[in-house]
Tab-separated table of C-alpha atoms in Angstrom:
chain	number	residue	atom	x	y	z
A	1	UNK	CA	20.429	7.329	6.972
A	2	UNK	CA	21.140	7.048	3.181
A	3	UNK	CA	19.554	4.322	1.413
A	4	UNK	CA	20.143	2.909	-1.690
A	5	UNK	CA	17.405	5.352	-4.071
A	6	UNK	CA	14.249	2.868	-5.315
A	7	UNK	CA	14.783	5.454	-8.380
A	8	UNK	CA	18.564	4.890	-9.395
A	9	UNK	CA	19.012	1.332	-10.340
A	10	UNK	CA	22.851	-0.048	-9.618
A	11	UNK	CA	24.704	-1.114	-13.352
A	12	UNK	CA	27.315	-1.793	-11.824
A	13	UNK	CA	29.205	-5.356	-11.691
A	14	UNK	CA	30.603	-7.645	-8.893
A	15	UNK	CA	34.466	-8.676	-9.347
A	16	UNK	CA	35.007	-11.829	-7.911
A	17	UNK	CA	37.937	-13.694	-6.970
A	18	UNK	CA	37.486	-17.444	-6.571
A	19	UNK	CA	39.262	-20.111	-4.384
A	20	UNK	CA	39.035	-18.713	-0.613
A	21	UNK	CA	37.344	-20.396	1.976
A	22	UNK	CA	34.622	-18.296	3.519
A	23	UNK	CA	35.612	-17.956	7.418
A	24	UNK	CA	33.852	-16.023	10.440
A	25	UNK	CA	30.569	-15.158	11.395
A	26	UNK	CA	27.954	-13.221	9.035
A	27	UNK	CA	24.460	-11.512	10.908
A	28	UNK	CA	21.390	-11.575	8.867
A	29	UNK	CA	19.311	-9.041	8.139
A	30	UNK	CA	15.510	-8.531	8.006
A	31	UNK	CA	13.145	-10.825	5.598
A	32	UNK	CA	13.120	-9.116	2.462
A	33	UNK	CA	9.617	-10.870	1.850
A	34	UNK	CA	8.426	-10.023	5.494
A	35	UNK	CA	9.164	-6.508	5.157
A	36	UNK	CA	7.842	-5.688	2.079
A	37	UNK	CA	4.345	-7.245	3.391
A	38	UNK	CA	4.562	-5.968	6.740
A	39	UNK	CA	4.906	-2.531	5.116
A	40	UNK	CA	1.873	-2.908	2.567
A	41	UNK	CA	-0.199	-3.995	6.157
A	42	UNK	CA	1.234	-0.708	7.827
A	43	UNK	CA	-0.455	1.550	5.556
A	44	UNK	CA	-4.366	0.043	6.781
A	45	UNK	CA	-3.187	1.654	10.361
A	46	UNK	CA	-4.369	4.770	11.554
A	47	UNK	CA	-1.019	6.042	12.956
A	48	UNK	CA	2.067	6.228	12.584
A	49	UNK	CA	4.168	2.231	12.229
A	50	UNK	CA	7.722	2.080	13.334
A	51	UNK	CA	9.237	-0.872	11.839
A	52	UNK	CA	12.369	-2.095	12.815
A	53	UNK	CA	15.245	-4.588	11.466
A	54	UNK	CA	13.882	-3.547	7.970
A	55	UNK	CA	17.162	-4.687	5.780
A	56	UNK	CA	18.322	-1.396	3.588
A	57	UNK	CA	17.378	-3.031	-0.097
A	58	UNK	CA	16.596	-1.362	-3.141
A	59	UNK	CA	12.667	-2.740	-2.582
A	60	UNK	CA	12.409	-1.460	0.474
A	61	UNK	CA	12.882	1.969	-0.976
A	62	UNK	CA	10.571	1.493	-3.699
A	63	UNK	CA	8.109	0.503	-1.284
A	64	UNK	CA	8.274	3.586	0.653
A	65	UNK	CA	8.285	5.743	-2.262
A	66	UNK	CA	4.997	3.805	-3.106
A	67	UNK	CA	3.997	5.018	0.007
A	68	UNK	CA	5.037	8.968	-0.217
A	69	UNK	CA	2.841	8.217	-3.419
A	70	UNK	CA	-0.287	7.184	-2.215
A	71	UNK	CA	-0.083	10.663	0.324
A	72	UNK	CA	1.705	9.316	3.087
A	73	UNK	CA	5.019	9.502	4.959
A	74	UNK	CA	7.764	6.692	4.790
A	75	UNK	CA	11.443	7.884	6.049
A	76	UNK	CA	14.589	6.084	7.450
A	77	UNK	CA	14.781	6.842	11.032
A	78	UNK	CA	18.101	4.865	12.019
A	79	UNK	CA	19.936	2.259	10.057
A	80	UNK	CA	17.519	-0.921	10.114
A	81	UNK	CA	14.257	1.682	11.428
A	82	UNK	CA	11.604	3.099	9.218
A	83	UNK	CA	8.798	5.557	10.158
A	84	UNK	CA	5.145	4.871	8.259
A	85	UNK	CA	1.545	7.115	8.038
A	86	UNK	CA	-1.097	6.406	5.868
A	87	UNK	CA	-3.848	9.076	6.582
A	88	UNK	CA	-7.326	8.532	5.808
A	89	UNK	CA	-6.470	11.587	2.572
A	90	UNK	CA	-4.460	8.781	1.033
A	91	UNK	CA	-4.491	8.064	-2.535
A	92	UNK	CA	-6.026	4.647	-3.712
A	93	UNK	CA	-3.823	4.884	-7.186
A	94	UNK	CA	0.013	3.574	-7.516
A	95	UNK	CA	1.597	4.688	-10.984
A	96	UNK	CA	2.926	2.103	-13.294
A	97	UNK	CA	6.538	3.608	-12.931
A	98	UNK	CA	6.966	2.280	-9.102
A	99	UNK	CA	4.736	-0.771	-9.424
A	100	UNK	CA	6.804	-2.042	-12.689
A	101	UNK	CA	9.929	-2.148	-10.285
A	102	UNK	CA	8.334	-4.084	-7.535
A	103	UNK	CA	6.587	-7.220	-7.635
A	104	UNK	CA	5.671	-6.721	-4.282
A	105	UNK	CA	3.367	-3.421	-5.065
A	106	UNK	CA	0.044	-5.971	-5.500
A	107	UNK	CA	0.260	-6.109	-2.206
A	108	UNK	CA	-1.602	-2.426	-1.617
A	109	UNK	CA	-4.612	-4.226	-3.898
A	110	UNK	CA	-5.516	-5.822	-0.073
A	111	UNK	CA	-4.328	-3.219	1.849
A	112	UNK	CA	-6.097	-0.684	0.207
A	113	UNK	CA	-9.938	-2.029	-0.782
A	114	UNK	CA	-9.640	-3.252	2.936
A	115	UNK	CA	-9.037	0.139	5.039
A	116	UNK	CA	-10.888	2.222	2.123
A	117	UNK	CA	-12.654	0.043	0.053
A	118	UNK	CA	-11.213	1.106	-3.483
A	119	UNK	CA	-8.079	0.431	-5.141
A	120	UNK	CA	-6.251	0.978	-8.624
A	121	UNK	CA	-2.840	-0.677	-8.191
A	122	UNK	CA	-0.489	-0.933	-11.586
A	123	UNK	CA	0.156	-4.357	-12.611
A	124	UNK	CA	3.723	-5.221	-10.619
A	125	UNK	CA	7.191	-6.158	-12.112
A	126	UNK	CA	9.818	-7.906	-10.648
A	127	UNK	CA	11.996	-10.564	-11.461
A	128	UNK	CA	11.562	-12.650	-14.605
A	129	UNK	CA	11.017	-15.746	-12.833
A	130	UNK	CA	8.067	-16.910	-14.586
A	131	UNK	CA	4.270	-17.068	-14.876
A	132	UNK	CA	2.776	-15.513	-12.041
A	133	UNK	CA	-0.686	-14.318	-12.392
A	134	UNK	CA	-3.272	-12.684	-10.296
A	135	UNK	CA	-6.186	-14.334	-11.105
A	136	UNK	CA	-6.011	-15.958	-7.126
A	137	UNK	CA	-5.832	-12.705	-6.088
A	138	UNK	CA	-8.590	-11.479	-7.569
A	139	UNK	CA	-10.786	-14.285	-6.783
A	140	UNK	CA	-9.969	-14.069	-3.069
A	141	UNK	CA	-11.186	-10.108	-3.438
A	142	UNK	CA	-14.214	-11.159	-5.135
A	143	UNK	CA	-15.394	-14.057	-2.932
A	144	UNK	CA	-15.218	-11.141	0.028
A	145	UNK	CA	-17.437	-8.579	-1.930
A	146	UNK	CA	-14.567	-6.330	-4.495
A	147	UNK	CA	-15.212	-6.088	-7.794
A	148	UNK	CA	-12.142	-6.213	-9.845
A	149	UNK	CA	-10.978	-5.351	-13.694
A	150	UNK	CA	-8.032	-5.474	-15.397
A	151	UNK	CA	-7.691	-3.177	-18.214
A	152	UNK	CA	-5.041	-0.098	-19.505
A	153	UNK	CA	-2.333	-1.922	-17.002
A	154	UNK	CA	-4.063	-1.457	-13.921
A	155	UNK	CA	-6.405	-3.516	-11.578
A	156	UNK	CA	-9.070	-1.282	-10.519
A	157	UNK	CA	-12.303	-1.982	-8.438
A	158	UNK	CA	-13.537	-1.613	-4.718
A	159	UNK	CA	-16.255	-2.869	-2.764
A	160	UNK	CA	-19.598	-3.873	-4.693
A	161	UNK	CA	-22.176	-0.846	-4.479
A	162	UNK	CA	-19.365	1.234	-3.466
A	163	UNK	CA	-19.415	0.353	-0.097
A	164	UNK	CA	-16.300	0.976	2.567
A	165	UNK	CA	-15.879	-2.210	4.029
A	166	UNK	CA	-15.605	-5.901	2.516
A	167	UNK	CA	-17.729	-9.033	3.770
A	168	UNK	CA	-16.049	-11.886	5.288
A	169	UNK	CA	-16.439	-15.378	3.007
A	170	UNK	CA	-14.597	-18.326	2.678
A	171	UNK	CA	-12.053	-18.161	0.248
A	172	UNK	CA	-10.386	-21.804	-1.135
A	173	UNK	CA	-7.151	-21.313	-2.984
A	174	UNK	CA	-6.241	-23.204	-6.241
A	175	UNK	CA	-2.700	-23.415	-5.327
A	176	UNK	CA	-1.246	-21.842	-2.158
A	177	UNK	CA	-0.047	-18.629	-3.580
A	178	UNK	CA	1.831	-16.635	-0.762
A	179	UNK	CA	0.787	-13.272	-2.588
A	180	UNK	CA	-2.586	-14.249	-2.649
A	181	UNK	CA	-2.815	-15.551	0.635
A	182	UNK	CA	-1.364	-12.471	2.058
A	183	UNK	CA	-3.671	-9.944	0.033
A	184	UNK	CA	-6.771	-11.776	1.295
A	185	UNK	CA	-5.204	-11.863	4.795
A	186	UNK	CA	-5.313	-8.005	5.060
A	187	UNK	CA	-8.569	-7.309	2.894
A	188	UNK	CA	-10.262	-9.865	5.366
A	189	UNK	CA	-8.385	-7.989	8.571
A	190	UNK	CA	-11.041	-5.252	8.249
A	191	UNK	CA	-13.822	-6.570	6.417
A	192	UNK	CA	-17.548	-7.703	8.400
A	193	UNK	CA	-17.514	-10.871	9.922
A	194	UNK	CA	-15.138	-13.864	9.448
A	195	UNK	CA	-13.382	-14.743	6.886
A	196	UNK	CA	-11.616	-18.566	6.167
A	197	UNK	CA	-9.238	-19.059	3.703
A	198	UNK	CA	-8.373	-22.735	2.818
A	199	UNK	CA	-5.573	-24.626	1.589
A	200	UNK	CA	-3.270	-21.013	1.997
A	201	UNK	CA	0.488	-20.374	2.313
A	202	UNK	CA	2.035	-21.520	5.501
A	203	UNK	CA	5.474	-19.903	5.161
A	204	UNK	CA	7.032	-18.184	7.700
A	205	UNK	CA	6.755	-14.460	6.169
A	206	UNK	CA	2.684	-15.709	6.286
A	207	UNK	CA	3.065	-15.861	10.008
A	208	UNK	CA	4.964	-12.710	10.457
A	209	UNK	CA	2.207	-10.564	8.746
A	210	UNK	CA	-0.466	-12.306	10.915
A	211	UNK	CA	1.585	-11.431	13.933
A	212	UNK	CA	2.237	-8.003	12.712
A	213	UNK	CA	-1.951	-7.264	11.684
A	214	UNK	CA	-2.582	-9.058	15.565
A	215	UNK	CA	-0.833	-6.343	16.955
A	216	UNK	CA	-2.200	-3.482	14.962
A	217	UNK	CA	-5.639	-4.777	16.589
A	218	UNK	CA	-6.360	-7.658	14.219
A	219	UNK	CA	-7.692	-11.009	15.182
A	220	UNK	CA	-6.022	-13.327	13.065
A	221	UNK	CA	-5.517	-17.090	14.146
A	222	UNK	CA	-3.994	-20.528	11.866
A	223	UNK	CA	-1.348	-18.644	10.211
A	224	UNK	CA	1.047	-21.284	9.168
A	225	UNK	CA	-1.497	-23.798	8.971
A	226	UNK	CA	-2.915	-24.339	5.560
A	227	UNK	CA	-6.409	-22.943	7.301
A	228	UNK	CA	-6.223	-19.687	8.689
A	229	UNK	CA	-9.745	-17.617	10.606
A	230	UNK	CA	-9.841	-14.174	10.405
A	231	UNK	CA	-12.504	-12.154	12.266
A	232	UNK	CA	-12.384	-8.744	11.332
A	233	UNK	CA	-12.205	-5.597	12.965
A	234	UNK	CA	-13.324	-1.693	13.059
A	235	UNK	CA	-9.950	-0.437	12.878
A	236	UNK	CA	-6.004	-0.979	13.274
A	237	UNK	CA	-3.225	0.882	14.808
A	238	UNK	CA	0.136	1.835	14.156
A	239	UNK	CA	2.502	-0.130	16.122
A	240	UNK	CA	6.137	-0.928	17.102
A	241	UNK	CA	6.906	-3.757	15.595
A	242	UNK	CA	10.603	-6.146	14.702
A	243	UNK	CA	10.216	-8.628	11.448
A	244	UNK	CA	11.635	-11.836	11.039
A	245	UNK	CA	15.472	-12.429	9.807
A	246	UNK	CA	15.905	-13.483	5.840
A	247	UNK	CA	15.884	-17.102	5.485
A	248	UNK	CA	16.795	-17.049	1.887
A	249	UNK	CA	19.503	-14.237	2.937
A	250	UNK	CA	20.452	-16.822	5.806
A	251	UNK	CA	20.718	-20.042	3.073
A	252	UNK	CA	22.801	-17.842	0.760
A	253	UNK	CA	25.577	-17.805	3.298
A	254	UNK	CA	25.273	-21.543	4.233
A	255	UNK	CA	25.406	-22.246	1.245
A	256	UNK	CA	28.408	-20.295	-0.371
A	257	UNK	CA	30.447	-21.562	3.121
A	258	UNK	CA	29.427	-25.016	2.333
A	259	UNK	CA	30.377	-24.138	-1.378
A	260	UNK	CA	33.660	-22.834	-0.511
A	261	UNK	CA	34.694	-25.325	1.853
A	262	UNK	CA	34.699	-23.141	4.477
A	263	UNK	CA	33.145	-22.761	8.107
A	264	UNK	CA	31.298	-20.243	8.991
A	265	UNK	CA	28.543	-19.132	11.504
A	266	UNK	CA	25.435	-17.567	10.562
A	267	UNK	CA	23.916	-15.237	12.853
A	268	UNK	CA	20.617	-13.497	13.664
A	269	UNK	CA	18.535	-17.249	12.426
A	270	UNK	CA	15.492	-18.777	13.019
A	271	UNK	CA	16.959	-22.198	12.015
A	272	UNK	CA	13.355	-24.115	12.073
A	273	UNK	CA	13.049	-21.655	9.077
A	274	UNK	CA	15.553	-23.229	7.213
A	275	UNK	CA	15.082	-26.948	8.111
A	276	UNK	CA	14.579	-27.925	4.428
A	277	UNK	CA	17.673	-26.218	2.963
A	278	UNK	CA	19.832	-27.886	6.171
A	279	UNK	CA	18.448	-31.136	5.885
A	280	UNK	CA	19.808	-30.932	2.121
A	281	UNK	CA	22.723	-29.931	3.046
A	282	UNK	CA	23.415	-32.877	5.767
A	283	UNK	CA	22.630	-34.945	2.944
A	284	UNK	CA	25.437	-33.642	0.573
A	285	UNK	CA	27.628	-34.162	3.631
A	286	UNK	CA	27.899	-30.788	4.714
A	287	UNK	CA	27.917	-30.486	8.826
A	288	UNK	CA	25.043	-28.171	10.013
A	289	UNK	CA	24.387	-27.767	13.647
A	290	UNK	CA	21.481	-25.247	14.955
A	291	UNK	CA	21.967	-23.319	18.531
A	292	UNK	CA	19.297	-20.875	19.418
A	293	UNK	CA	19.545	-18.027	16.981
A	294	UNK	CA	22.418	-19.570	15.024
A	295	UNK	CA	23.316	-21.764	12.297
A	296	UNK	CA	27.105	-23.265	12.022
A	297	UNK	CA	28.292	-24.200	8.711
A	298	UNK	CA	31.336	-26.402	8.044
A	299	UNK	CA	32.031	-27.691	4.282
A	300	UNK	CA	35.458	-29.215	5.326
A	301	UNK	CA	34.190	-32.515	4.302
A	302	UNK	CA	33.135	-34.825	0.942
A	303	UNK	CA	30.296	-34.102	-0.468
A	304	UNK	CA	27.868	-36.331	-2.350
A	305	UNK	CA	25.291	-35.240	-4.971
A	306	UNK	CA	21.942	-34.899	-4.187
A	307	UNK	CA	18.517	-34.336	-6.093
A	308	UNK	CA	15.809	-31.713	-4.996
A	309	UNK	CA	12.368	-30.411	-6.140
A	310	UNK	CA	11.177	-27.304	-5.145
A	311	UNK	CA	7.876	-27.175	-3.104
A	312	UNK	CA	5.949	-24.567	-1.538
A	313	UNK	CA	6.589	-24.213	2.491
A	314	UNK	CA	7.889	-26.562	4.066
A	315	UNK	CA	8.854	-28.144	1.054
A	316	UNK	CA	12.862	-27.157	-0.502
A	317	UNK	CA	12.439	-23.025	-1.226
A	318	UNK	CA	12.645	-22.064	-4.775
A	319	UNK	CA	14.303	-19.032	-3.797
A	320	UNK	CA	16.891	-21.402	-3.218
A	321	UNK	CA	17.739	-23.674	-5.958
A	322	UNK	CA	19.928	-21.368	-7.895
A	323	UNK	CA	22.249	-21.025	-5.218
A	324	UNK	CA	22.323	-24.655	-3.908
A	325	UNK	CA	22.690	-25.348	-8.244
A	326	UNK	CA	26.185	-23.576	-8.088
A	327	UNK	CA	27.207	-25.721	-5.320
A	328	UNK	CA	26.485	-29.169	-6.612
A	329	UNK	CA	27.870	-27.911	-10.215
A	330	UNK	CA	30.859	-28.319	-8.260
A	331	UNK	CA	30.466	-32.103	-6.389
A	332	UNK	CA	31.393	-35.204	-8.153
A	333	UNK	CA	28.400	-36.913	-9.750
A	334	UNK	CA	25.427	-36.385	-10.939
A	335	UNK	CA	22.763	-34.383	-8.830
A	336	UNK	CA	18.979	-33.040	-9.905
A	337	UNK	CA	17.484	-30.065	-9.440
A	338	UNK	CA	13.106	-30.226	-10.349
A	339	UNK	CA	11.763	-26.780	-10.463
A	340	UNK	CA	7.408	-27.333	-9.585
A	341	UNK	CA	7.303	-23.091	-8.518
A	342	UNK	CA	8.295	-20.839	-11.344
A	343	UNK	CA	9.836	-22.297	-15.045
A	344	UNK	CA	12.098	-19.181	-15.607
A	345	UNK	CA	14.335	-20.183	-12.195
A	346	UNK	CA	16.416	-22.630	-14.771
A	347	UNK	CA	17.411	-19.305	-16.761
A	348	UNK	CA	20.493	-18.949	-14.736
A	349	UNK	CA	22.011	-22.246	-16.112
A	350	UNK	CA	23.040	-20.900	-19.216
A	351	UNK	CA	25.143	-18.071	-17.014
A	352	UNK	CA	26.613	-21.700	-15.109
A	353	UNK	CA	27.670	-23.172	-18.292
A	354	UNK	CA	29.876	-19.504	-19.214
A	355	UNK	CA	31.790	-20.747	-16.335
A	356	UNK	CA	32.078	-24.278	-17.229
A	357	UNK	CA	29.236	-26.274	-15.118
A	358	UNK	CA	28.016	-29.187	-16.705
A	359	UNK	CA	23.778	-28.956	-16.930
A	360	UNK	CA	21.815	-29.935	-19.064
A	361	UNK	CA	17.405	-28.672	-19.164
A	362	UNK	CA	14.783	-31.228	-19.636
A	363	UNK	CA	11.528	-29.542	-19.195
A	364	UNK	CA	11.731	-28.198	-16.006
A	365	UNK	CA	14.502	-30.262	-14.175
A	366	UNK	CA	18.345	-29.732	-14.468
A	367	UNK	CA	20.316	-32.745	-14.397
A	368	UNK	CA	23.911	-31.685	-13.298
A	369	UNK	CA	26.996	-33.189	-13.810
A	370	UNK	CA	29.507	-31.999	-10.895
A	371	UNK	CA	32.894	-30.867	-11.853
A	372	UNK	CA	35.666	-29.408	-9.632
A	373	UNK	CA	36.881	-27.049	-12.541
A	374	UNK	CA	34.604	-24.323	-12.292
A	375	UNK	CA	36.277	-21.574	-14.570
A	376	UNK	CA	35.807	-17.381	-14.064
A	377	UNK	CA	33.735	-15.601	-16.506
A	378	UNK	CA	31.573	-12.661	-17.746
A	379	UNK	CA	28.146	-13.200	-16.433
A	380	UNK	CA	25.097	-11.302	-15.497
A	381	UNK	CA	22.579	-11.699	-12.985
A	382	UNK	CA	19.217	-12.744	-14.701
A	383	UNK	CA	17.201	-12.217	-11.634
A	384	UNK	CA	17.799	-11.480	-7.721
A	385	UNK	CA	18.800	-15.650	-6.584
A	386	UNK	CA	20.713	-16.211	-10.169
A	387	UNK	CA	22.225	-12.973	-8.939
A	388	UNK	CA	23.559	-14.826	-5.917
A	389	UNK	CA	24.000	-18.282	-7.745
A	390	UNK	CA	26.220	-16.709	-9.580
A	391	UNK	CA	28.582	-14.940	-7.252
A	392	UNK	CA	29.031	-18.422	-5.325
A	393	UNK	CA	29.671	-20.021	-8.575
A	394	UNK	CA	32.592	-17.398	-8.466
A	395	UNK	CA	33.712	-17.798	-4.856
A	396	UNK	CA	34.267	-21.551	-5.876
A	397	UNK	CA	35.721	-20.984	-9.625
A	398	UNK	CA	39.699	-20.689	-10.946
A	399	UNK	CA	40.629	-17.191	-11.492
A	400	UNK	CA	38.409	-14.287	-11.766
A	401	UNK	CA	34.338	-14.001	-11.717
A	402	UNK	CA	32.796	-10.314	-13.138
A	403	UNK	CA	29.011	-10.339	-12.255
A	404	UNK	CA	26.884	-7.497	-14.163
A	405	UNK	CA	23.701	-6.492	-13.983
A	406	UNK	CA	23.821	-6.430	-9.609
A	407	UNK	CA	21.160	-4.443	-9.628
A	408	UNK	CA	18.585	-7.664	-9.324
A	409	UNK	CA	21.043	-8.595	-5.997
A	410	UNK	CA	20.703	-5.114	-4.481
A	411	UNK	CA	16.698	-5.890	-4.524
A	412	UNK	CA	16.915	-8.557	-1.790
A	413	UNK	CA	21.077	-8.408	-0.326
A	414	UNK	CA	21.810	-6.096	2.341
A	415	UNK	CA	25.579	-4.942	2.169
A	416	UNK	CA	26.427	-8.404	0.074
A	417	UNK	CA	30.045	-6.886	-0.922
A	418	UNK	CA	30.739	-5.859	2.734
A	419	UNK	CA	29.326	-9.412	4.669
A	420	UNK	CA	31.491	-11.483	2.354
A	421	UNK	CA	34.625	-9.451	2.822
A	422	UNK	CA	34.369	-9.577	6.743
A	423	UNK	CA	33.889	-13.846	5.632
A	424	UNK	CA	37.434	-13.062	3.701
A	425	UNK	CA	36.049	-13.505	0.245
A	426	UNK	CA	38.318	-10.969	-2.121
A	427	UNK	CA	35.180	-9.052	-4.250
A	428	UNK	CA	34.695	-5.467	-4.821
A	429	UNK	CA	31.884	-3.919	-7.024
A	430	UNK	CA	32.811	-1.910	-10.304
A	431	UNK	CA	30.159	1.112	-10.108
A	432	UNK	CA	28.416	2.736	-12.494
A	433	UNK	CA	24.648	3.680	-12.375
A	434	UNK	CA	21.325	5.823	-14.136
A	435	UNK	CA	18.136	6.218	-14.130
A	436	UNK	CA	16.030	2.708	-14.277
């Protein structure tokens, strides 16, 4: 299997040709944000991990390479299936020129001071999104016995007196961080004793990492509660093991049907994972009706506007107020959008207004003023959702949509071009690409 190289970003642009309703059924792949956690947790087991419905994504591949860095092996072993080892050789050290591309890489800070008690792990990148510090991170470390400085671009430290293995503690969180909560979650997996971390993350990638370290061997119990117990352990295996479907992935395509006025089914769901963004939608006027592993979306109807402020799980997902933005940009009335999770999400409204949206930035909430004559332009992706905000915005607008800079999209969309064209939407990509 050939995936799309961590190393070789995509500058290439998304044509898009607006005024078809989506129609069909679209499968979801595998949680971006799952995966790229579940694959940090693989490298504290001794063994080799198969993964499987791992989504083929530009992070994914950066995470592997981080991987093949640190001394181990990370290959593609059929579409959707990834091989993992982590020996006990391993390197503790990620360079600066993976980590920069991957927000994601603090994640080895955990996974590494837990199985061997050291770790110097590059600052991460990522999208521009806004603030997003470590200092919870490194205060979770430190309350279970690491030692941590930041200095040249790096967090380095281990285990006070240069001992292997952490202490369990309990650990309260100033805000519940899901990086944080997840570092501490696999530091604490293999520390001494227990470990209780309060007022933590309760979304459902949380729960998917606490199944996955469970099955290495791990004893972890509360996850999705904002208390979870972790007793830890001598050791974890490599296992077989299937993460959960994208829910952001998943609301992108409600979304853009609802947007679009068109009906389509969405596939390959856990719809109590999307609750928030449905319940939105029902409230716009958009029909939404759940059945087992599927969501059906019909946007044949009126639509009102609606207001929404981002919270952390359950609460509305941030990673999905872009999106829902370039829908209400186009329903009659006045709708508002309050961003409480990162200040930089509001970025893509100055991309909306290229194409004629009416919104307008006080602080950090976006008061929108629907219009029906959404117009194509030249616009680029300022991050991964503004990515996808924007291509909707283009699905619904007069004329003809060119979307540059796709290489924040082909972090988090699997096969985006190909999934909307089997929905009817006309796009096709304009490629061009070199090194990042």
């Amino acid at each position: 299997m050939t995936a799309r190289k961590g190393e070789r970003y995509s500058l290439g642009k998304l044509i898009v040709q607006g005024g078809t309703p989506l129609e069909g059924r679209v499968s979801i792949s595998g949680a971006k944000n799952a995966t790229l956690a579940v694959m940090a947790a693989a490298m504290m087991g001794c063994g080799e991990t198969i993964l499987e419905n791992i989504p083929n994504i530009v992070d994914v591949e950066v995470m592997m390479e981080l991987c093949r860095e640190l001394g181990g092996e990370a290959n593609w072993l059929e579409p959707g299936t990834i091989r993992m080892v982590l020996p006990d050789s391993a390197s503790c050290k990620t360079s600066y020129t993976l980590a920069k591309k991957l927000r994601a890489s603090n994640l080895l800070l955990g996974a590494l001071i837990g199985r061997f008690g050291w770790a110097e792990v590059a600052l991460p990148g990522g999208d521009n999104i806004g603030s997003r510090p470590m200092d919870l991170h490194i205060k979770g470390l430190y309350c279970l016995g690491a030692e941590l400085k930041v200095e040249h671009g790096y967090i380095r430290g281990g285990v006070i007196g240069g001992g292997k293995r952490l202490t369990g503690n309990k650990v309260y969180l100033d805000f519940p961080s899901v990086g944080a909560t997840e570092n501490i979650m696999m530091a604490a997996v293999l520390a001494k004793g227990q470990t209780i971390i309060e007022n933590c993350a309760k979304e459902p990638e949380i729960v998917d990492l606490a199944n996955f370290l469970n099955a290495m061997g791990g004893r972890v119990r509360g996850a999705g509660t904002d208390l979870i117990r972790i007793d830890g352990v001598q050791r974890l295996e490599g296992v077989r093991y299937a993460v959960i479907p994208d829910r952001v992935e998943a609301g992108t395509y409600m979304v853009a049907a609802a947007a679009t006025r068109g009906r389509v089914i969405v596939e390959n769901v856990i719809p109590t994972h999307l609750h928030a963004l449905s319940a939105k939608l029902r409230e716009m006027g958009v029909t939404v009706e759940e059945e087992d592993d599927q969501v059906l979306v019909d946007g044949r109807g009126e639509f009102r506007p609606v207001d929404i402020k981002t919270m952390p799980y359950p609460g509305f997902p941030t990673d999905m107020q872009s999106q829902l933005m370039a829908l209400l940009a186009s329903v009659s009335g006045t709708s508002m959008i309050v961003e409480n999770v990162y200040e930089n999400r509001l970025r893509v409204v100055d991309e909306l207004q290229r194409m004629g949206a009416q919104i307008k930035i006080e602080g950090r909430t976006a008061i929108i003023d629907g219009t029906s004559e959404l117009t194509g332009a030249q616009v680029k992706a300022t991050d991964l959702r503004a990515g996808a905000a924007l291509i909707i915005a283009g699905l619904i607008a007069e004329g003809e949509t060119e979307v540059s800079c796709m290489y924040h999209v082909d972090r988090g969309y699997e096969h985006l071009e190909e999934k909307l064209r089997s929905l009817g939407a006309k796009v096709r990509r304009v490629e061009s690409s070199s090194k990042a």
